Amino acid sequence: MTLLTRPEGCEPSDFNLSRRGLAGLAAGTVFTGYAVAALAQDAQPIVTDEVGLTTGMTTYPAQDGFDLPAYVARPEGEGPFPVVIVVSEIFGLHAYIMDVARRLAKAGYAAVAPAFFVRAEDPAPLADMQRIRAIVEQAGYEQVMGDIAATLEWASGQLWANSDRVGITGFCWGGKVVWQAAARFPVIDAGVAWYGRLAPSASATPEQAAAGAPWPIDLADDLSGVVIGNYGSADQGIPNDTVAAMQTALEAAGATESGIKLYDGAPHGFHADYRPGYRAAEAADGWARLLALFETKLKS
């Protein structure tokens, strides 16, 4: 992985790194492997090369003053390129999420993938799921929305970024964030949610339901841009009836361009090519849907 390099060399504006951020990156604290807790033994993940791209880590100030690390991948050249925020699963920023960013960059977008969890600890190199969940629980709604706001603000100051054309995509935990962010930020023109929870589980306590709020099913009326979902019918954590209820809520809200495709027999995480649940055909179809939406809403 390069550090925002390009043929003509780097400029200070490419980095916008604070002293604290520089120290962390120089110390090699960014985990660049695949999430340990979910990596399949026989995984053959897609690896997107960096030819024609400018890629690397940066940091920028979050609203709480934290120096937020993020991986950036964009096409070489001046741009400006439409911006797409990439939101990770519970495993945080790791090789799969970085590769998704490069895939988007190959398609002509400036992809920014923030590391939402590292205030507490980086979950990517951990194998203990209980510890990972405890880390994720510390990233509450307001912190995450603040980090997205900071990402949008940082991108608006980059000459290579067209901050008037903004998309967002996310996976699992990040899929839920896509719905939340699209309802919170009118600047987001399009979003693609991959199997993010839509409503509290039937067994959730009132405290658990409140902790996960706002839930996407309650935000259908608030979406400014178009959001589509890619979900699996065999997802053990997201019941099909909640997908149907979300679709009904979108229709009732008049969000006629938004909607969810439910892939028959697909499990949770079917796009994640490093995990046991990867399904190549469904992943490819969902990615084609993403590209079609972003082409229409971010490049027109």
PDB file of C-alpha atoms in Angstrom:
ATOM      1  CA  MET A   1       0.000   0.000   0.000  1.00  0.00           C
ATOM      2  CA  THR A   2       1.318   3.413  -0.936  1.00  0.00           C
ATOM      3  CA  LEU A   3       0.780   6.599   0.973  1.00  0.00           C
ATOM      4  CA  LEU A   4      -1.177   8.754  -1.457  1.00  0.00           C
ATOM      5  CA  THR A   5       1.515   8.602  -4.105  1.00  0.00           C
ATOM      6  CA  ARG A   6       1.268   9.707  -7.705  1.00  0.00           C
ATOM      7  CA  PRO A   7       3.709   9.892 -10.634  1.00  0.00           C
ATOM      8  CA  GLU A   8       4.430  13.589 -10.235  1.00  0.00           C
ATOM      9  CA  GLY A   9       5.085  13.250  -6.514  1.00  0.00           C
ATOM     10  CA  CYS A  10       3.086  14.241  -3.437  1.00  0.00           C
ATOM     11  CA  GLU A  11       1.861  17.645  -2.391  1.00  0.00           C
ATOM     12  CA  PRO A  12       1.085  18.695   1.202  1.00  0.00           C
ATOM     13  CA  SER A  13      -2.597  19.014   0.315  1.00  0.00           C
ATOM     14  CA  ASP A  14      -2.698  15.303  -0.526  1.00  0.00           C
ATOM     15  CA  PHE A  15      -2.188  14.375   3.096  1.00  0.00           C
ATOM     16  CA  ASN A  16      -3.643  16.905   5.517  1.00  0.00           C
ATOM     17  CA  LEU A  17      -2.129  14.848   8.327  1.00  0.00           C
ATOM     18  CA  SER A  18      -1.809  16.032  11.895  1.00  0.00           C
ATOM     19  CA  ARG A  19       1.320  15.310  13.908  1.00  0.00           C
ATOM     20  CA  ARG A  20      -0.500  12.673  15.941  1.00  0.00           C
ATOM     21  CA  GLY A  21      -1.858  11.006  12.808  1.00  0.00           C
ATOM     22  CA  LEU A  22       1.557  11.003  11.160  1.00  0.00           C
ATOM     23  CA  ALA A  23       3.104   9.387  14.212  1.00  0.00           C
ATOM     24  CA  GLY A  24       0.520   6.599  14.234  1.00  0.00           C
ATOM     25  CA  LEU A  25       0.846   5.879  10.534  1.00  0.00           C
ATOM     26  CA  ALA A  26       4.625   5.951  10.657  1.00  0.00           C
ATOM     27  CA  ALA A  27       4.559   3.441  13.498  1.00  0.00           C
ATOM     28  CA  GLY A  28       2.750   0.974  11.260  1.00  0.00           C
ATOM     29  CA  THR A  29      -0.406   0.810  13.363  1.00  0.00           C
ATOM     30  CA  VAL A  30      -2.735   0.432  10.374  1.00  0.00           C
ATOM     31  CA  PHE A  31      -3.765  -3.219   9.993  1.00  0.00           C
ATOM     32  CA  THR A  32      -3.682  -4.196   6.305  1.00  0.00           C
ATOM     33  CA  GLY A  33      -4.577  -7.893   6.478  1.00  0.00           C
ATOM     34  CA  TYR A  34      -8.015  -9.521   6.404  1.00  0.00           C
ATOM     35  CA  ALA A  35     -10.174  -9.501   9.519  1.00  0.00           C
ATOM     36  CA  VAL A  36      -8.911 -12.402  11.588  1.00  0.00           C
ATOM     37  CA  ALA A  37     -12.240 -13.309  13.196  1.00  0.00           C
ATOM     38  CA  ALA A  38     -14.020 -13.892   9.872  1.00  0.00           C
ATOM     39  CA  LEU A  39     -11.315 -15.090   7.480  1.00  0.00           C
ATOM     40  CA  ALA A  40     -12.134 -18.406   5.798  1.00  0.00           C
ATOM     41  CA  GLN A  41      -9.306 -20.922   5.619  1.00  0.00           C
ATOM     42  CA  ASP A  42      -9.902 -21.494   1.910  1.00  0.00           C
ATOM     43  CA  ALA A  43     -10.585 -17.849   1.035  1.00  0.00           C
ATOM     44  CA  GLN A  44      -9.378 -16.537  -2.313  1.00  0.00           C
ATOM     45  CA  PRO A  45     -10.336 -12.881  -1.990  1.00  0.00           C
ATOM     46  CA  ILE A  46     -10.396 -10.489  -4.899  1.00  0.00           C
ATOM     47  CA  VAL A  47      -7.326  -8.248  -4.953  1.00  0.00           C
ATOM     48  CA  THR A  48      -7.682  -5.075  -6.989  1.00  0.00           C
ATOM     49  CA  ASP A  49      -4.421  -3.578  -8.197  1.00  0.00           C
ATOM     50  CA  GLU A  50      -3.439   0.069  -7.834  1.00  0.00           C
ATOM     51  CA  VAL A  51      -2.641   0.704 -11.504  1.00  0.00           C
ATOM     52  CA  GLY A  52      -4.090   4.055 -12.466  1.00  0.00           C
ATOM     53  CA  LEU A  53      -4.998   4.863  -8.873  1.00  0.00           C
ATOM     54  CA  THR A  54      -3.802   7.064  -6.067  1.00  0.00           C
ATOM     55  CA  THR A  55      -4.238   5.212  -2.775  1.00  0.00           C
ATOM     56  CA  GLY A  56      -3.208   5.360   0.857  1.00  0.00           C
ATOM     57  CA  MET A  57      -3.967   6.427   4.407  1.00  0.00           C
ATOM     58  CA  THR A  58      -4.739   9.883   5.675  1.00  0.00           C
ATOM     59  CA  THR A  59      -6.229  11.412   8.820  1.00  0.00           C
ATOM     60  CA  TYR A  60      -8.518  14.358   9.376  1.00  0.00           C
ATOM     61  CA  PRO A  61     -10.116  15.902  12.475  1.00  0.00           C
ATOM     62  CA  ALA A  62     -13.381  14.382  13.666  1.00  0.00           C
ATOM     63  CA  GLN A  63     -15.962  16.535  15.387  1.00  0.00           C
ATOM     64  CA  ASP A  64     -14.767  15.385  18.810  1.00  0.00           C
ATOM     65  CA  GLY A  65     -11.162  16.343  18.005  1.00  0.00           C
ATOM     66  CA  PHE A  66      -9.992  12.796  17.295  1.00  0.00           C
ATOM     67  CA  ASP A  67      -7.634  12.350  14.353  1.00  0.00           C
ATOM     68  CA  LEU A  68      -9.743   9.981  12.284  1.00  0.00           C
ATOM     69  CA  PRO A  69      -7.758   7.610  10.033  1.00  0.00           C
ATOM     70  CA  ALA A  70      -9.176   6.749   6.632  1.00  0.00           C
ATOM     71  CA  TYR A  71      -8.116   4.834   3.567  1.00  0.00           C
ATOM     72  CA  VAL A  72      -8.503   6.765   0.323  1.00  0.00           C
ATOM     73  CA  ALA A  73      -8.526   5.376  -3.210  1.00  0.00           C
ATOM     74  CA  ARG A  74      -9.191   7.515  -6.268  1.00  0.00           C
ATOM     75  CA  PRO A  75      -8.307   7.598  -9.942  1.00  0.00           C
ATOM     76  CA  GLU A  76      -5.061   9.320 -10.867  1.00  0.00           C
ATOM     77  CA  GLY A  77      -5.525  12.805 -12.216  1.00  0.00           C
ATOM     78  CA  GLU A  78      -7.064  16.052 -11.127  1.00  0.00           C
ATOM     79  CA  GLY A  79     -10.719  15.017 -11.204  1.00  0.00           C
ATOM     80  CA  PRO A  80     -12.907  16.100  -9.608  1.00  0.00           C
ATOM     81  CA  PHE A  81     -14.356  12.670  -8.943  1.00  0.00           C
ATOM     82  CA  PRO A  82     -17.655  11.819  -7.225  1.00  0.00           C
ATOM     83  CA  VAL A  83     -17.100  10.849  -3.601  1.00  0.00           C
ATOM     84  CA  VAL A  84     -18.191   7.520  -2.113  1.00  0.00           C
ATOM     85  CA  ILE A  85     -17.899   6.815   1.613  1.00  0.00           C
ATOM     86  CA  VAL A  86     -17.235   3.140   2.379  1.00  0.00           C
ATOM     87  CA  VAL A  87     -18.490   1.922   5.762  1.00  0.00           C
ATOM     88  CA  SER A  88     -16.998  -1.266   7.154  1.00  0.00           C
ATOM     89  CA  GLU A  89     -18.455  -4.291   8.876  1.00  0.00           C
ATOM     90  CA  ILE A  90     -17.875  -4.735  12.587  1.00  0.00           C
ATOM     91  CA  PHE A  91     -14.312  -5.779  11.781  1.00  0.00           C
ATOM     92  CA  GLY A  92     -13.324  -2.251  10.858  1.00  0.00           C
ATOM     93  CA  LEU A  93     -10.900  -1.048   8.235  1.00  0.00           C
ATOM     94  CA  HIS A  94      -9.004  -4.002   6.770  1.00  0.00           C
ATOM     95  CA  ALA A  95      -7.917  -5.488   3.438  1.00  0.00           C
ATOM     96  CA  TYR A  96     -11.425  -6.263   2.163  1.00  0.00           C
ATOM     97  CA  ILE A  97     -12.737  -2.758   2.804  1.00  0.00           C
ATOM     98  CA  MET A  98      -9.619  -1.261   1.235  1.00  0.00           C
ATOM     99  CA  ASP A  99     -10.162  -3.435  -1.816  1.00  0.00           C
ATOM    100  CA  VAL A 100     -13.775  -2.284  -2.093  1.00  0.00           C
ATOM    101  CA  ALA A 101     -12.455   1.282  -2.111  1.00  0.00           C
ATOM    102  CA  ARG A 102     -10.041   0.416  -4.935  1.00  0.00           C
ATOM    103  CA  ARG A 103     -12.845  -1.219  -6.926  1.00  0.00           C
ATOM    104  CA  LEU A 104     -14.810   2.011  -6.639  1.00  0.00           C
ATOM    105  CA  ALA A 105     -11.759   4.034  -7.648  1.00  0.00           C
ATOM    106  CA  LYS A 106     -11.359   1.852 -10.735  1.00  0.00           C
ATOM    107  CA  ALA A 107     -14.958   2.782 -11.577  1.00  0.00           C
ATOM    108  CA  GLY A 108     -14.150   6.490 -11.385  1.00  0.00           C
ATOM    109  CA  TYR A 109     -14.955   7.404  -7.785  1.00  0.00           C
ATOM    110  CA  ALA A 110     -12.954   8.893  -4.939  1.00  0.00           C
ATOM    111  CA  ALA A 111     -13.584   6.341  -2.185  1.00  0.00           C
ATOM    112  CA  VAL A 112     -12.975   7.191   1.467  1.00  0.00           C
ATOM    113  CA  ALA A 113     -13.155   4.449   4.124  1.00  0.00           C
ATOM    114  CA  PRO A 114     -12.940   5.825   7.686  1.00  0.00           C
ATOM    115  CA  ALA A 115     -11.763   3.719  10.628  1.00  0.00           C
ATOM    116  CA  PHE A 116     -14.759   4.266  12.904  1.00  0.00           C
ATOM    117  CA  PHE A 117     -13.707   1.998  15.772  1.00  0.00           C
ATOM    118  CA  VAL A 118     -10.074   2.829  16.472  1.00  0.00           C
ATOM    119  CA  ARG A 119     -10.802   5.343  19.216  1.00  0.00           C
ATOM    120  CA  ALA A 120     -11.312   2.301  21.399  1.00  0.00           C
ATOM    121  CA  GLU A 121      -9.266  -0.344  19.586  1.00  0.00           C
ATOM    122  CA  ASP A 122      -8.804  -1.703  16.084  1.00  0.00           C
ATOM    123  CA  PRO A 123     -11.018  -4.820  15.808  1.00  0.00           C
ATOM    124  CA  ALA A 124      -9.527  -6.074  12.516  1.00  0.00           C
ATOM    125  CA  PRO A 125      -6.605  -8.106  13.957  1.00  0.00           C
ATOM    126  CA  LEU A 126      -8.681  -9.591  16.792  1.00  0.00           C
ATOM    127  CA  ALA A 127     -10.147 -13.108  16.948  1.00  0.00           C
ATOM    128  CA  ASP A 128     -12.287 -12.652  20.071  1.00  0.00           C
ATOM    129  CA  MET A 129     -15.817 -11.805  18.879  1.00  0.00           C
ATOM    130  CA  GLN A 130     -16.941 -10.747  22.348  1.00  0.00           C
ATOM    131  CA  ARG A 131     -14.131  -8.216  22.481  1.00  0.00           C
ATOM    132  CA  ILE A 132     -14.908  -7.042  18.924  1.00  0.00           C
ATOM    133  CA  ARG A 133     -18.571  -6.474  19.799  1.00  0.00           C
ATOM    134  CA  ALA A 134     -17.558  -4.497  22.878  1.00  0.00           C
ATOM    135  CA  ILE A 135     -15.411  -2.240  20.689  1.00  0.00           C
ATOM    136  CA  VAL A 136     -18.209  -1.743  18.173  1.00  0.00           C
ATOM    137  CA  GLU A 137     -20.725  -0.900  20.899  1.00  0.00           C
ATOM    138  CA  GLN A 138     -18.592   2.101  21.850  1.00  0.00           C
ATOM    139  CA  ALA A 139     -19.120   3.618  18.390  1.00  0.00           C
ATOM    140  CA  GLY A 140     -22.533   5.148  19.027  1.00  0.00           C
ATOM    141  CA  TYR A 141     -24.826   6.783  16.507  1.00  0.00           C
ATOM    142  CA  GLU A 142     -23.723  10.364  17.171  1.00  0.00           C
ATOM    143  CA  GLN A 143     -20.028   9.488  16.978  1.00  0.00           C
ATOM    144  CA  VAL A 144     -20.510   7.654  13.688  1.00  0.00           C
ATOM    145  CA  MET A 145     -22.616  10.431  12.170  1.00  0.00           C
ATOM    146  CA  GLY A 146     -20.006  12.921  13.371  1.00  0.00           C
ATOM    147  CA  ASP A 147     -17.279  10.921  11.656  1.00  0.00           C
ATOM    148  CA  ILE A 148     -19.278  10.906   8.428  1.00  0.00           C
ATOM    149  CA  ALA A 149     -19.803  14.652   8.728  1.00  0.00           C
ATOM    150  CA  ALA A 150     -16.050  15.069   9.188  1.00  0.00           C
ATOM    151  CA  THR A 151     -15.415  12.898   6.144  1.00  0.00           C
ATOM    152  CA  LEU A 152     -17.763  15.008   4.049  1.00  0.00           C
ATOM    153  CA  GLU A 153     -16.112  18.202   5.280  1.00  0.00           C
ATOM    154  CA  TRP A 154     -12.620  16.898   4.574  1.00  0.00           C
ATOM    155  CA  ALA A 155     -13.587  15.717   1.102  1.00  0.00           C
ATOM    156  CA  SER A 156     -15.117  19.104   0.303  1.00  0.00           C
ATOM    157  CA  GLY A 157     -11.661  20.643   0.712  1.00  0.00           C
ATOM    158  CA  GLN A 158      -9.918  18.290  -1.726  1.00  0.00           C
ATOM    159  CA  LEU A 159      -9.512  19.591  -5.275  1.00  0.00           C
ATOM    160  CA  TRP A 160      -9.872  16.069  -6.678  1.00  0.00           C
ATOM    161  CA  ALA A 161     -13.243  15.526  -4.969  1.00  0.00           C
ATOM    162  CA  ASN A 162     -16.625  16.532  -6.375  1.00  0.00           C
ATOM    163  CA  SER A 163     -18.394  16.995  -3.058  1.00  0.00           C
ATOM    164  CA  ASP A 164     -21.633  17.866  -4.843  1.00  0.00           C
ATOM    165  CA  ARG A 165     -21.917  14.224  -5.901  1.00  0.00           C
ATOM    166  CA  VAL A 166     -21.773  11.932  -2.881  1.00  0.00           C
ATOM    167  CA  GLY A 167     -22.598   8.274  -2.401  1.00  0.00           C
ATOM    168  CA  ILE A 168     -22.220   5.830   0.451  1.00  0.00           C
ATOM    169  CA  THR A 169     -22.039   2.059   0.716  1.00  0.00           C
ATOM    170  CA  GLY A 170     -21.585  -0.201   3.707  1.00  0.00           C
ATOM    171  CA  PHE A 171     -21.640  -3.815   4.827  1.00  0.00           C
ATOM    172  CA  CYS A 172     -23.324  -5.506   7.797  1.00  0.00           C
ATOM    173  CA  TRP A 173     -22.913  -2.912  10.596  1.00  0.00           C
ATOM    174  CA  GLY A 174     -22.067  -0.475   7.827  1.00  0.00           C
ATOM    175  CA  GLY A 175     -25.202  -1.386   5.908  1.00  0.00           C
ATOM    176  CA  LYS A 176     -27.321  -0.027   8.726  1.00  0.00           C
ATOM    177  CA  VAL A 177     -25.146   3.091   8.802  1.00  0.00           C
ATOM    178  CA  VAL A 178     -25.907   3.666   5.106  1.00  0.00           C
ATOM    179  CA  TRP A 179     -29.633   4.052   5.828  1.00  0.00           C
ATOM    180  CA  GLN A 180     -28.934   6.268   8.839  1.00  0.00           C
ATOM    181  CA  ALA A 181     -26.501   8.533   6.987  1.00  0.00           C
ATOM    182  CA  ALA A 182     -28.743   8.881   3.943  1.00  0.00           C
ATOM    183  CA  ALA A 183     -31.490  10.115   6.257  1.00  0.00           C
ATOM    184  CA  ARG A 184     -29.164  12.443   8.177  1.00  0.00           C
ATOM    185  CA  PHE A 185     -27.216  14.124   5.362  1.00  0.00           C
ATOM    186  CA  PRO A 186     -29.114  15.657   2.434  1.00  0.00           C
ATOM    187  CA  VAL A 187     -25.843  15.866   0.466  1.00  0.00           C
ATOM    188  CA  ILE A 188     -25.848  12.078   0.024  1.00  0.00           C
ATOM    189  CA  ASP A 189     -27.342  11.404  -3.392  1.00  0.00           C
ATOM    190  CA  ALA A 190     -27.238   7.604  -3.363  1.00  0.00           C
ATOM    191  CA  GLY A 191     -26.560   4.738  -0.994  1.00  0.00           C
ATOM    192  CA  VAL A 192     -26.150   0.981  -1.242  1.00  0.00           C
ATOM    193  CA  ALA A 193     -26.720  -0.997   1.958  1.00  0.00           C
ATOM    194  CA  TRP A 194     -25.435  -4.558   2.114  1.00  0.00           C
ATOM    195  CA  TYR A 195     -27.327  -6.677   4.667  1.00  0.00           C
ATOM    196  CA  GLY A 196     -27.503  -4.073   7.403  1.00  0.00           C
ATOM    197  CA  ARG A 197     -30.039  -4.546  10.183  1.00  0.00           C
ATOM    198  CA  LEU A 198     -33.310  -2.745   9.539  1.00  0.00           C
ATOM    199  CA  ALA A 199     -35.214  -3.152  12.799  1.00  0.00           C
ATOM    200  CA  PRO A 200     -34.575  -4.485  16.300  1.00  0.00           C
ATOM    201  CA  SER A 201     -34.892  -8.235  16.682  1.00  0.00           C
ATOM    202  CA  ALA A 202     -38.114  -9.670  18.048  1.00  0.00           C
ATOM    203  CA  SER A 203     -36.267 -10.689  21.225  1.00  0.00           C
ATOM    204  CA  ALA A 204     -34.590  -7.291  21.769  1.00  0.00           C
ATOM    205  CA  THR A 205     -35.123  -5.662  25.131  1.00  0.00           C
ATOM    206  CA  PRO A 206     -36.319  -2.054  25.214  1.00  0.00           C
ATOM    207  CA  GLU A 207     -32.781  -1.066  26.171  1.00  0.00           C
ATOM    208  CA  GLN A 208     -31.298  -2.934  23.206  1.00  0.00           C
ATOM    209  CA  ALA A 209     -33.820  -1.436  20.815  1.00  0.00           C
ATOM    210  CA  ALA A 210     -33.080   2.047  22.131  1.00  0.00           C
ATOM    211  CA  ALA A 211     -29.330   1.488  21.852  1.00  0.00           C
ATOM    212  CA  GLY A 212     -29.649   0.664  18.150  1.00  0.00           C
ATOM    213  CA  ALA A 213     -31.836   3.632  17.292  1.00  0.00           C
ATOM    214  CA  PRO A 214     -32.563   5.211  14.964  1.00  0.00           C
ATOM    215  CA  TRP A 215     -33.521   2.092  13.021  1.00  0.00           C
ATOM    216  CA  PRO A 216     -33.703   2.229   9.228  1.00  0.00           C
ATOM    217  CA  ILE A 217     -37.361   1.187   9.231  1.00  0.00           C
ATOM    218  CA  ASP A 218     -38.155   4.417  11.074  1.00  0.00           C
ATOM    219  CA  LEU A 219     -36.161   6.566   8.636  1.00  0.00           C
ATOM    220  CA  ALA A 220     -37.882   5.819   5.323  1.00  0.00           C
ATOM    221  CA  ASP A 221     -39.586   9.232   5.307  1.00  0.00           C
ATOM    222  CA  ASP A 222     -36.278  11.015   5.894  1.00  0.00           C
ATOM    223  CA  LEU A 223     -34.208   9.701   2.991  1.00  0.00           C
ATOM    224  CA  SER A 224     -33.039  12.522   0.756  1.00  0.00           C
ATOM    225  CA  GLY A 225     -31.272  10.399  -1.847  1.00  0.00           C
ATOM    226  CA  VAL A 226     -31.967   6.981  -3.288  1.00  0.00           C
ATOM    227  CA  VAL A 227     -30.970   3.966  -1.182  1.00  0.00           C
ATOM    228  CA  ILE A 228     -31.026   0.383  -2.391  1.00  0.00           C
ATOM    229  CA  GLY A 229     -30.354  -2.697  -0.336  1.00  0.00           C
ATOM    230  CA  ASN A 230     -28.732  -6.022  -1.172  1.00  0.00           C
ATOM    231  CA  TYR A 231     -29.908  -8.649   1.325  1.00  0.00           C
ATOM    232  CA  GLY A 232     -29.906 -12.448   1.609  1.00  0.00           C
ATOM    233  CA  SER A 233     -32.959 -14.592   2.320  1.00  0.00           C
ATOM    234  CA  ALA A 234     -30.827 -16.999   4.369  1.00  0.00           C
ATOM    235  CA  ASP A 235     -29.383 -14.281   6.618  1.00  0.00           C
ATOM    236  CA  GLN A 236     -29.848 -15.617  10.153  1.00  0.00           C
ATOM    237  CA  GLY A 237     -29.493 -12.173  11.707  1.00  0.00           C
ATOM    238  CA  ILE A 238     -31.870 -10.215   9.483  1.00  0.00           C
ATOM    239  CA  PRO A 239     -35.299 -11.889   9.271  1.00  0.00           C
ATOM    240  CA  ASN A 240     -37.049 -11.733   5.916  1.00  0.00           C
ATOM    241  CA  ASP A 241     -40.095 -10.142   7.514  1.00  0.00           C
ATOM    242  CA  THR A 242     -38.030  -7.096   8.510  1.00  0.00           C
ATOM    243  CA  VAL A 243     -36.868  -6.783   4.898  1.00  0.00           C
ATOM    244  CA  ALA A 244     -40.484  -6.913   3.751  1.00  0.00           C
ATOM    245  CA  ALA A 245     -41.452  -4.350   6.381  1.00  0.00           C
ATOM    246  CA  MET A 246     -38.685  -2.013   5.220  1.00  0.00           C
ATOM    247  CA  GLN A 247     -39.834  -2.340   1.633  1.00  0.00           C
ATOM    248  CA  THR A 248     -43.370  -1.485   2.722  1.00  0.00           C
ATOM    249  CA  ALA A 249     -42.098   1.539   4.654  1.00  0.00           C
ATOM    250  CA  LEU A 250     -40.213   2.793   1.595  1.00  0.00           C
ATOM    251  CA  GLU A 251     -43.287   2.434  -0.580  1.00  0.00           C
ATOM    252  CA  ALA A 252     -45.454   4.215   2.000  1.00  0.00           C
ATOM    253  CA  ALA A 253     -42.909   7.055   2.076  1.00  0.00           C
ATOM    254  CA  GLY A 254     -43.083   7.426  -1.695  1.00  0.00           C
ATOM    255  CA  ALA A 255     -39.419   6.438  -2.036  1.00  0.00           C
ATOM    256  CA  THR A 256     -40.148   4.741  -5.334  1.00  0.00           C
ATOM    257  CA  GLU A 257     -36.521   4.578  -6.512  1.00  0.00           C
ATOM    258  CA  SER A 258     -35.328   3.055  -3.256  1.00  0.00           C
ATOM    259  CA  GLY A 259     -35.825  -0.611  -2.485  1.00  0.00           C
ATOM    260  CA  ILE A 260     -34.308  -3.921  -1.464  1.00  0.00           C
ATOM    261  CA  LYS A 261     -33.364  -6.955  -3.508  1.00  0.00           C
ATOM    262  CA  LEU A 262     -33.547 -10.179  -1.525  1.00  0.00           C
ATOM    263  CA  TYR A 263     -31.198 -12.829  -2.893  1.00  0.00           C
ATOM    264  CA  ASP A 264     -32.701 -16.285  -2.566  1.00  0.00           C
ATOM    265  CA  GLY A 265     -30.563 -18.572  -0.420  1.00  0.00           C
ATOM    266  CA  ALA A 266     -27.818 -16.000   0.157  1.00  0.00           C
ATOM    267  CA  PRO A 267     -26.412 -15.843   3.702  1.00  0.00           C
ATOM    268  CA  HIS A 268     -25.148 -12.862   5.634  1.00  0.00           C
ATOM    269  CA  GLY A 269     -21.922 -11.409   4.272  1.00  0.00           C
ATOM    270  CA  PHE A 270     -22.378 -12.803   0.775  1.00  0.00           C
ATOM    271  CA  HIS A 271     -20.311  -9.997  -0.797  1.00  0.00           C
ATOM    272  CA  ALA A 272     -17.340 -10.501   1.539  1.00  0.00           C
ATOM    273  CA  ASP A 273     -14.977 -12.606  -0.573  1.00  0.00           C
ATOM    274  CA  TYR A 274     -12.738 -13.470   2.382  1.00  0.00           C
ATOM    275  CA  ARG A 275     -15.558 -14.998   4.471  1.00  0.00           C
ATOM    276  CA  PRO A 276     -17.182 -18.453   4.380  1.00  0.00           C
ATOM    277  CA  GLY A 277     -20.533 -16.960   3.349  1.00  0.00           C
ATOM    278  CA  TYR A 278     -19.232 -15.442   0.111  1.00  0.00           C
ATOM    279  CA  ARG A 279     -21.453 -16.072  -2.909  1.00  0.00           C
ATOM    280  CA  ALA A 280     -19.775 -14.947  -6.122  1.00  0.00           C
ATOM    281  CA  ALA A 281     -22.865 -14.698  -8.331  1.00  0.00           C
ATOM    282  CA  GLU A 282     -24.951 -12.763  -5.824  1.00  0.00           C
ATOM    283  CA  ALA A 283     -21.994 -10.515  -4.966  1.00  0.00           C
ATOM    284  CA  ALA A 284     -21.448  -9.705  -8.642  1.00  0.00           C
ATOM    285  CA  ASP A 285     -25.121  -8.927  -9.184  1.00  0.00           C
ATOM    286  CA  GLY A 286     -25.257  -6.678  -6.129  1.00  0.00           C
ATOM    287  CA  TRP A 287     -22.121  -4.876  -7.273  1.00  0.00           C
ATOM    288  CA  ALA A 288     -23.656  -4.329 -10.705  1.00  0.00           C
ATOM    289  CA  ARG A 289     -26.679  -2.770  -8.990  1.00  0.00           C
ATOM    290  CA  LEU A 290     -24.354  -0.499  -7.031  1.00  0.00           C
ATOM    291  CA  LEU A 291     -22.491   0.630 -10.126  1.00  0.00           C
ATOM    292  CA  ALA A 292     -25.724   1.272 -12.022  1.00  0.00           C
ATOM    293  CA  LEU A 293     -27.137   3.424  -9.219  1.00  0.00           C
ATOM    294  CA  PHE A 294     -23.935   5.397  -8.715  1.00  0.00           C
ATOM    295  CA  GLU A 295     -23.547   5.911 -12.465  1.00  0.00           C
ATOM    296  CA  THR A 296     -27.038   7.404 -12.630  1.00  0.00           C
ATOM    297  CA  LYS A 297     -26.982   9.486  -9.470  1.00  0.00           C
ATOM    298  CA  LEU A 298     -23.328  10.518  -9.116  1.00  0.00           C
ATOM    299  CA  LYS A 299     -22.078  10.909 -12.669  1.00  0.00           C
ATOM    300  CA  SER A 300     -25.028  12.430 -14.493  1.00  0.00           C
TER     301      SER A 300
END
